[in-house]
mmCIF file of C-alpha atoms and ligand atoms in Angstrom:
data_model
loop_
_atom_site.group_PDB
_atom_site.id
_atom_site.type_symbol
_atom_site.label_atom_id
_atom_site.label_comp_id
_atom_site.label_asym_id
_atom_site.label_seq_id
_atom_site.Cartn_x
_atom_site.Cartn_y
_atom_site.Cartn_z
ATOM 1 C CA MET A 203 -5.556 -0.328 9.953
ATOM 2 C CA GLY A 204 -2.485 0.307 8.175
ATOM 3 C CA ARG A 205 -2.543 -0.824 4.543
ATOM 4 C CA PHE A 206 -0.449 -4.530 4.785
ATOM 5 C CA GLU A 207 -1.941 -5.541 7.786
ATOM 6 C CA GLY A 208 -1.771 -9.379 7.637
ATOM 7 C CA LYS A 209 0.918 -9.349 4.867
ATOM 8 C CA VAL A 210 3.861 -10.554 4.959
ATOM 9 C CA CYS A 211 7.764 -9.217 3.187
ATOM 10 C CA ILE A 212 10.580 -10.509 2.294
ATOM 11 C CA VAL A 213 13.253 -7.972 1.602
ATOM 12 C CA THR A 214 16.704 -8.735 0.367
ATOM 13 C CA GLY A 215 19.748 -6.960 0.834
ATOM 14 C CA GLY A 216 16.979 -5.353 3.723
ATOM 15 C CA ALA A 217 19.433 -4.067 6.711
ATOM 16 C CA SER A 218 20.658 -1.180 4.781
ATOM 17 C CA GLY A 219 19.691 2.117 3.038
ATOM 18 C CA ILE A 220 16.735 1.089 0.849
ATOM 19 C CA GLY A 221 16.007 -1.684 2.193
ATOM 20 C CA ALA A 222 16.149 -1.180 6.023
ATOM 21 C CA LYS A 223 13.971 1.817 5.064
ATOM 22 C CA THR A 224 11.315 -0.037 3.480
ATOM 23 C CA ALA A 225 11.485 -2.868 5.854
ATOM 24 C CA GLU A 226 10.898 -0.203 8.474
ATOM 25 C CA MET A 227 8.280 2.030 6.803
ATOM 26 C CA PHE A 228 6.185 -1.673 5.445
ATOM 27 C CA VAL A 229 5.666 -2.547 9.399
ATOM 28 C CA GLU A 230 4.303 1.248 10.002
ATOM 29 C CA GLN A 231 1.684 0.461 7.607
ATOM 30 C CA GLY A 232 0.771 -2.792 9.219
ATOM 31 C CA GLY A 233 2.688 -5.757 7.627
ATOM 32 C CA CYS A 234 5.274 -8.210 9.244
ATOM 33 C CA VAL A 235 8.964 -8.627 7.318
ATOM 34 C CA VAL A 236 11.604 -10.488 7.141
ATOM 35 C CA VAL A 237 15.084 -8.759 6.493
ATOM 36 C CA THR A 238 17.320 -10.722 4.860
ATOM 37 C CA ASP A 239 21.189 -9.565 4.642
ATOM 38 C CA VAL A 240 24.334 -10.811 4.688
ATOM 39 C CA ASN A 241 25.166 -7.857 7.015
ATOM 40 C CA ASP A 242 24.085 -10.006 10.177
ATOM 41 C CA ALA A 243 24.474 -7.134 13.025
ATOM 42 C CA ALA A 244 23.116 -4.182 11.140
ATOM 43 C CA GLY A 245 20.856 -7.023 10.102
ATOM 44 C CA GLU A 246 19.898 -7.560 13.329
ATOM 45 C CA LYS A 247 20.133 -4.099 14.919
ATOM 46 C CA LEU A 248 17.289 -3.050 12.247
ATOM 47 C CA VAL A 249 15.336 -5.849 13.517
ATOM 48 C CA GLY A 250 15.703 -5.245 17.454
ATOM 49 C CA ASP A 251 14.729 -1.764 16.318
ATOM 50 C CA ILE A 252 11.609 -2.883 14.579
ATOM 51 C CA GLY A 253 10.433 -5.074 17.150
ATOM 52 C CA ALA A 254 10.397 -8.904 17.170
ATOM 53 C CA SER A 255 6.876 -9.203 17.314
ATOM 54 C CA LYS A 256 6.962 -7.926 13.635
ATOM 55 C CA ALA A 257 10.100 -8.527 12.356
ATOM 56 C CA ALA A 258 12.818 -11.047 11.833
ATOM 57 C CA TYR A 259 16.261 -11.612 10.349
ATOM 58 C CA LEU A 260 18.085 -14.237 8.439
ATOM 59 C CA HIS A 261 21.084 -14.624 7.272
ATOM 60 C CA LEU A 262 20.672 -14.707 4.068
ATOM 61 C CA ASP A 263 23.139 -14.718 0.510
ATOM 62 C CA VAL A 264 21.160 -14.279 -2.392
ATOM 63 C CA THR A 265 23.306 -16.143 -4.033
ATOM 64 C CA ASP A 266 22.613 -18.751 -2.565
ATOM 65 C CA PRO A 267 19.732 -21.041 -3.782
ATOM 66 C CA ASP A 268 18.422 -22.888 -0.676
ATOM 67 C CA ALA A 269 19.495 -19.732 1.645
ATOM 68 C CA CYS A 270 16.460 -18.141 -0.510
ATOM 69 C CA GLN A 271 14.338 -21.114 0.050
ATOM 70 C CA ALA A 272 14.930 -21.225 3.603
ATOM 71 C CA GLY A 273 13.924 -16.941 3.715
ATOM 72 C CA VAL A 274 10.629 -18.522 2.287
ATOM 73 C CA ASP A 275 10.583 -21.094 4.642
ATOM 74 C CA LEU A 276 10.958 -18.762 8.126
ATOM 75 C CA ALA A 277 8.378 -16.411 6.580
ATOM 76 C CA VAL A 278 5.939 -18.751 6.143
ATOM 77 C CA GLU A 279 6.890 -20.440 9.956
ATOM 78 C CA LYS A 280 6.737 -16.871 12.117
ATOM 79 C CA PHE A 281 4.031 -15.012 10.589
ATOM 80 C CA GLY A 282 1.976 -17.693 7.722
ATOM 81 C CA SER A 283 3.173 -16.670 4.687
ATOM 82 C CA VAL A 284 4.939 -14.355 2.109
ATOM 83 C CA ASP A 285 3.192 -11.878 0.185
ATOM 84 C CA TYR A 286 5.561 -9.337 -1.345
ATOM 85 C CA LEU A 287 9.652 -9.369 -2.384
ATOM 86 C CA LEU A 288 11.960 -6.750 -2.553
ATOM 87 C CA ASN A 289 14.865 -7.740 -4.063
ATOM 88 C CA SER A 290 17.613 -5.351 -2.687
ATOM 89 C CA ALA A 291 21.197 -6.894 -2.150
ATOM 90 C CA VAL A 292 23.577 -5.319 -4.442
ATOM 91 C CA LYS A 293 27.535 -5.162 -3.862
ATOM 92 C CA MET A 294 29.996 -3.253 -5.820
ATOM 93 C CA ALA A 295 33.034 -3.812 -7.969
ATOM 94 C CA PRO A 296 33.918 -0.993 -9.777
ATOM 95 C CA GLY A 297 36.510 -0.332 -12.380
ATOM 96 C CA MET A 298 37.493 0.099 -16.329
ATOM 97 C CA LEU A 299 35.278 -2.929 -18.315
ATOM 98 C CA LYS A 300 38.744 -3.638 -19.806
ATOM 99 C CA ASP A 301 40.883 -4.369 -16.591
ATOM 100 C CA LEU A 302 37.988 -6.124 -14.776
ATOM 101 C CA SER A 303 38.285 -9.329 -13.262
ATOM 102 C CA LEU A 304 36.152 -12.038 -13.430
ATOM 103 C CA ALA A 305 36.064 -12.191 -10.514
ATOM 104 C CA ASP A 306 34.619 -8.650 -9.798
ATOM 105 C CA TRP A 307 32.217 -9.343 -12.608
ATOM 106 C CA ASN A 308 30.728 -12.589 -11.266
ATOM 107 C CA THR A 309 30.272 -10.558 -7.880
ATOM 108 C CA MET A 310 28.274 -8.399 -9.386
ATOM 109 C CA VAL A 311 26.379 -10.582 -11.570
ATOM 110 C CA ASN A 312 25.893 -13.160 -8.788
ATOM 111 C CA ILE A 313 24.580 -10.988 -6.255
ATOM 112 C CA GLY A 314 22.426 -8.341 -8.339
ATOM 113 C CA LEU A 315 21.569 -10.263 -11.093
ATOM 114 C CA THR A 316 21.197 -13.899 -10.278
ATOM 115 C CA GLY A 317 20.336 -13.158 -6.724
ATOM 116 C CA SER A 318 17.085 -11.799 -8.464
ATOM 117 C CA PHE A 319 16.252 -14.392 -10.147
ATOM 118 C CA LEU A 320 16.976 -16.944 -7.239
ATOM 119 C CA MET A 321 15.151 -14.953 -4.894
ATOM 120 C CA THR A 322 11.962 -14.144 -7.142
ATOM 121 C CA GLN A 323 11.979 -18.177 -8.314
ATOM 122 C CA ALA A 324 11.257 -19.118 -4.552
ATOM 123 C CA VAL A 325 8.940 -16.499 -3.559
ATOM 124 C CA GLY A 326 6.990 -17.237 -6.879
ATOM 125 C CA ASN A 327 7.330 -21.024 -6.610
ATOM 126 C CA TRP A 328 5.778 -20.399 -2.906
ATOM 127 C CA LEU A 329 2.403 -18.253 -4.347
ATOM 128 C CA ILE A 330 1.683 -20.322 -7.149
ATOM 129 C CA GLU A 331 1.722 -23.375 -5.384
ATOM 130 C CA ASN A 332 -0.733 -21.893 -2.507
ATOM 131 C CA GLU A 333 -2.691 -20.242 -5.124
ATOM 132 C CA ARG A 334 -1.668 -16.926 -3.290
ATOM 133 C CA PRO A 335 -1.927 -13.245 -5.481
ATOM 134 C CA GLY A 336 1.839 -11.476 -4.912
ATOM 135 C CA SER A 337 4.392 -8.510 -5.835
ATOM 136 C CA VAL A 338 7.923 -8.346 -6.236
ATOM 137 C CA VAL A 339 9.918 -5.571 -6.824
ATOM 138 C CA MET A 340 13.451 -5.335 -8.500
ATOM 139 C CA MET A 341 15.805 -2.237 -8.134
ATOM 140 C CA SER A 342 17.141 -0.964 -11.194
ATOM 141 C CA SER A 343 19.152 2.267 -11.800
ATOM 142 C CA ILE A 344 19.579 5.263 -14.035
ATOM 143 C CA GLY A 345 22.879 3.246 -13.982
ATOM 144 C CA GLY A 346 20.905 0.806 -16.066
ATOM 145 C CA ARG A 347 19.311 3.550 -18.601
ATOM 146 C CA GLN A 348 22.783 4.687 -19.289
ATOM 147 C CA PRO A 349 25.634 2.600 -19.058
ATOM 148 C CA TYR A 350 27.350 4.141 -15.806
ATOM 149 C CA GLY A 351 31.286 4.348 -16.251
ATOM 150 C CA MET A 352 33.652 2.757 -14.484
ATOM 151 C CA SER A 353 31.312 0.577 -12.611
ATOM 152 C CA GLY A 354 32.261 -2.254 -13.159
ATOM 153 C CA ALA A 355 29.271 -5.481 -14.615
ATOM 154 C CA TYR A 356 26.887 -2.878 -12.664
ATOM 155 C CA SER A 357 25.046 -1.421 -15.600
ATOM 156 C CA THR A 358 24.849 -4.474 -17.574
ATOM 157 C CA VAL A 359 23.529 -5.886 -14.064
ATOM 158 C CA LYS A 360 20.681 -2.749 -13.644
ATOM 159 C CA ALA A 361 19.776 -3.349 -17.490
ATOM 160 C CA ALA A 362 19.208 -6.881 -17.081
ATOM 161 C CA VAL A 363 17.527 -6.534 -13.409
ATOM 162 C CA LYS A 364 14.925 -4.594 -15.461
ATOM 163 C CA MET A 365 14.297 -7.263 -17.740
ATOM 164 C CA LEU A 366 14.280 -10.004 -15.257
ATOM 165 C CA ALA A 367 11.305 -8.035 -13.510
ATOM 166 C CA ASP A 368 9.366 -7.944 -17.091
ATOM 167 C CA HIS A 369 9.714 -11.208 -18.055
ATOM 168 C CA PHE A 370 8.847 -12.753 -14.768
ATOM 169 C CA GLY A 371 5.867 -10.135 -15.167
ATOM 170 C CA ILE A 372 4.356 -11.654 -17.906
ATOM 171 C CA GLU A 373 5.130 -15.058 -16.911
ATOM 172 C CA TRP A 374 3.254 -14.626 -13.964
ATOM 173 C CA GLY A 375 0.642 -12.537 -14.745
ATOM 174 C CA GLY A 376 -2.089 -15.726 -14.994
ATOM 175 C CA TYR A 377 -1.174 -16.283 -11.037
ATOM 176 C CA ASN A 378 -2.032 -12.796 -10.592
ATOM 177 C CA ILE A 379 2.051 -12.487 -9.020
ATOM 178 C CA ARG A 380 3.133 -8.828 -10.567
ATOM 179 C CA VAL A 381 6.643 -8.026 -11.002
ATOM 180 C CA ASN A 382 7.941 -4.806 -11.189
ATOM 181 C CA SER A 383 11.315 -3.014 -11.546
ATOM 182 C CA ILE A 384 12.240 0.897 -10.274
ATOM 183 C CA VAL A 385 14.689 2.857 -11.761
ATOM 184 C CA ALA A 386 16.324 4.750 -9.282
ATOM 185 C CA GLY A 387 17.961 7.806 -9.303
ATOM 186 C CA HIS A 388 21.002 9.308 -7.101
ATOM 187 C CA ILE A 389 19.561 8.303 -3.131
ATOM 188 C CA GLU A 390 22.182 8.553 -0.405
ATOM 189 C CA THR A 391 22.703 5.657 1.504
ATOM 190 C CA PRO A 392 25.855 3.625 2.297
ATOM 191 C CA LEU A 393 26.171 2.530 -1.282
ATOM 192 C CA THR A 394 26.480 6.240 -2.091
ATOM 193 C CA ALA A 395 28.785 7.342 0.649
ATOM 194 C CA TYR A 396 30.439 9.860 -1.903
ATOM 195 C CA LEU A 397 26.835 11.818 -1.174
ATOM 196 C CA LYS A 398 28.313 12.920 2.151
ATOM 197 C CA ASP A 399 30.909 14.982 -0.058
ATOM 198 C CA PRO A 400 28.543 18.380 0.088
ATOM 199 C CA GLU A 401 30.174 19.378 -3.621
ATOM 200 C CA ILE A 402 29.207 16.206 -5.506
ATOM 201 C CA LYS A 403 25.759 16.482 -3.499
ATOM 202 C CA ARG A 404 25.508 19.480 -4.665
ATOM 203 C CA GLY A 405 26.447 18.645 -8.522
ATOM 204 C CA ARG A 406 24.297 16.162 -8.349
ATOM 205 C CA SER A 407 21.014 18.007 -7.204
ATOM 206 C CA GLU A 408 21.643 20.838 -9.595
ATOM 207 C CA VAL A 409 21.955 18.209 -12.337
ATOM 208 C CA THR A 410 18.377 16.865 -11.389
ATOM 209 C CA PRO A 411 15.437 18.759 -12.490
ATOM 210 C CA LEU A 412 13.375 18.035 -9.014
ATOM 211 C CA GLY A 413 16.428 20.004 -7.788
ATOM 212 C CA ARG A 414 17.893 17.381 -5.253
ATOM 213 C CA VAL A 415 19.317 14.210 -4.665
ATOM 214 C CA GLY A 416 16.895 11.183 -3.210
ATOM 215 C CA GLN A 417 16.363 9.793 0.038
ATOM 216 C CA PRO A 418 15.657 6.020 0.898
ATOM 217 C CA VAL A 419 12.363 7.250 1.957
ATOM 218 C CA ASP A 420 11.407 8.465 -1.946
ATOM 219 C CA ILE A 421 12.293 4.906 -2.919
ATOM 220 C CA ALA A 422 10.535 2.973 -0.419
ATOM 221 C CA ASN A 423 7.169 4.552 -1.409
ATOM 222 C CA ALA A 424 7.735 3.936 -4.670
ATOM 223 C CA VAL A 425 8.085 0.263 -3.798
ATOM 224 C CA LEU A 426 5.475 -0.261 -1.294
ATOM 225 C CA PHE A 427 3.143 1.078 -4.072
ATOM 226 C CA LEU A 428 3.845 -1.187 -6.530
ATOM 227 C CA PHE A 429 3.032 -3.560 -3.915
ATOM 228 C CA SER A 430 -0.137 -2.365 -2.660
ATOM 229 C CA ASP A 431 -3.650 -2.966 -4.391
ATOM 230 C CA GLU A 432 -3.333 0.128 -5.899
ATOM 231 C CA ALA A 433 -0.904 -0.952 -8.209
ATOM 232 C CA ASP A 434 -2.849 -3.458 -9.016
ATOM 233 C CA TYR A 435 -3.385 -3.416 -12.604
ATOM 234 C CA VAL A 436 0.539 -2.367 -12.931
ATOM 235 C CA THR A 437 3.000 -5.319 -13.908
ATOM 236 C CA ALA A 438 6.252 -6.063 -16.092
ATOM 237 C CA THR A 439 6.793 -2.029 -15.394
ATOM 238 C CA ALA A 440 9.640 -0.049 -14.943
ATOM 239 C CA LEU A 441 8.537 2.781 -12.671
ATOM 240 C CA ASN A 442 11.333 5.990 -13.042
ATOM 241 C CA VAL A 443 12.370 7.613 -9.376
ATOM 242 C CA ASP A 444 14.808 9.628 -10.167
ATOM 243 C CA GLY A 445 13.547 13.039 -9.807
ATOM 244 C CA GLY A 446 13.448 13.392 -13.730
ATOM 245 C CA ILE A 447 16.823 13.039 -14.090
ATOM 246 C CA THR A 448 16.818 10.215 -16.839
ATOM 247 C CA ARG A 449 14.837 12.430 -18.939
ATOM 248 C CA SER A 450 17.211 15.634 -18.680
ATOM 249 C CA VAL A 451 19.925 15.274 -20.756
ATOM 250 C CA MET A 452 18.401 18.115 -23.126
ATOM 251 C CA ASN A 453 18.900 20.454 -20.074
ATOM 252 C CA HIS A 454 22.746 19.419 -20.086
ATOM 253 C CA MET A 455 23.405 20.672 -24.450
ATOM 254 C CA PRO A 456 25.988 23.653 -24.088
ATOM 255 C CA GLY A 457 24.760 26.528 -26.545
ATOM 256 C CA ARG A 458 21.722 28.093 -27.593
ATOM 257 C CA LYS A 459 18.651 29.090 -24.748
ATOM 258 C CA TRP A 460 15.328 28.973 -26.365
ATOM 259 C CA SER A 461 14.473 32.077 -24.129
HETATM 260 N N1 LIG B 653 21.753 4.046 -3.709
HETATM 261 C C1 LIG B 653 21.784 4.284 -4.892
HETATM 262 O O1 LIG B 653 21.576 5.423 -5.173
HETATM 263 C C2 LIG B 653 20.639 3.479 -5.841
HETATM 264 C C3 LIG B 653 20.963 4.066 -7.256
HETATM 265 C C4 LIG B 653 20.156 3.283 -8.191
HETATM 266 C C5 LIG B 653 20.170 1.797 -7.527
HETATM 267 N N2 LIG B 653 19.743 1.367 -6.349
HETATM 268 C C6 LIG B 653 19.594 -0.202 -6.080
HETATM 269 O O2 LIG B 653 19.435 -0.462 -4.909
HETATM 270 C C7 LIG B 653 19.324 -1.190 -4.265
HETATM 271 C C8 LIG B 653 19.944 -1.315 -2.995
HETATM 272 O O3 LIG B 653 21.337 -0.313 -2.970
HETATM 273 P P1 LIG B 653 20.683 0.846 -1.784
HETATM 274 O O4 LIG B 653 21.828 2.025 -2.325
HETATM 275 O O5 LIG B 653 20.507 0.810 -0.306
HETATM 276 O O6 LIG B 653 22.339 0.123 -1.006
HETATM 277 P P2 LIG B 653 22.692 -0.570 0.526
HETATM 278 O O7 LIG B 653 25.088 -0.873 -0.113
HETATM 279 O O8 LIG B 653 22.981 -0.059 1.284
HETATM 280 O O9 LIG B 653 22.584 -1.621 0.899
HETATM 281 C C9 LIG B 653 22.638 -3.045 0.125
HETATM 282 C C10 LIG B 653 22.721 -4.287 0.832
HETATM 283 O O10 LIG B 653 22.509 -4.771 0.079
HETATM 284 C C11 LIG B 653 23.879 -6.687 1.056
HETATM 285 N N3 LIG B 653 24.058 -7.826 0.611
HETATM 286 C C12 LIG B 653 25.544 -7.161 -0.339
HETATM 287 N N4 LIG B 653 26.033 -8.699 -0.357
HETATM 288 C C13 LIG B 653 24.635 -9.527 -0.779
HETATM 289 C C14 LIG B 653 24.835 -11.087 -0.571
HETATM 290 N N5 LIG B 653 25.398 -11.986 -1.106
HETATM 291 N N6 LIG B 653 23.642 -11.162 -0.583
HETATM 292 C C15 LIG B 653 22.056 -10.682 0.230
HETATM 293 N N7 LIG B 653 22.439 -9.031 0.525
HETATM 294 C C16 LIG B 653 24.056 -8.684 0.100
HETATM 295 C C17 LIG B 653 24.831 -4.946 1.949
HETATM 296 O O11 LIG B 653 25.135 -6.162 3.116
HETATM 297 C C18 LIG B 653 23.741 -4.168 1.763
HETATM 298 O O12 LIG B 653 23.295 -4.095 3.346
HETATM 299 C C19 LIG B 653 20.341 -1.982 -4.705
HETATM 300 O O13 LIG B 653 19.662 -2.751 -5.943
HETATM 301 C C20 LIG B 653 21.082 -0.775 -5.713
HETATM 302 O O14 LIG B 653 21.770 -0.857 -6.962
HETATM 303 C C21 LIG B 653 20.521 2.608 -5.281
#
């Protein structure tokens, strides 16, 4: 029996990358998943591959509060509850801050930050009303720990998402709803298609203490840990899943080495 038997998870941005891998693995480990995204073709294909008895797809733009509520309603209607949420949706709008348009700023903030707020609120309020425990994971990034030049609002959003998880976590402890974030390193997904360039991939692997870029499974394993009862005493916490890169700045200082 899998550890998520009888449990239900919603994944935003679930048609691709980290969200898609988490959806697949959640079902492999016994649960049912509502995959939500704005990329309907990819979402429907994923749900077809997973199998309609354990997975459902819903077009859900996280910037729309009614759509977020519809995601909760579908999970409850089709699978009987919602226990877990992964906020994975993202849309990049890169550029130097000095030149960034308000529209591009708002795109990132609305999808990455406000969308995480709206979806967490919808799931959490259902859990509270139904007096059920739950666990929510938000996707932060090493780009939210260090300013990621030319990424537009990305670093600001990812820093704020970590705080949003911390904040929900302390407010919902009394309801036994845990909220955490993952600070992901370089992970090979459609978002980071530049990692298909062998030179870029080799360079990023070399500056990572564990010697490789990450794969979606590395993050999905961490998400599922934070969902699970094994993380029963973990809330309002940011978990680095980055191959050690966040702590490695002193590795890259030119000059004398301690030999
Ligand atoms: N890949 C990495 O290296 C990396 C590193 C750190 C953090 N992250 C974070 O992990 C999360 C997932 O990233 P990924 O690499 O899997 O990205 P991805 O591009 O593979 O998937 C993102 C998904 O979000 C969907 N999306 C876009 N706008 C949406 C909207 N308005 N509503 C709902 N869904 C929408 C896209 O259609 C896509 O399917 C993101 O929050 C990202 O910031 C990724």
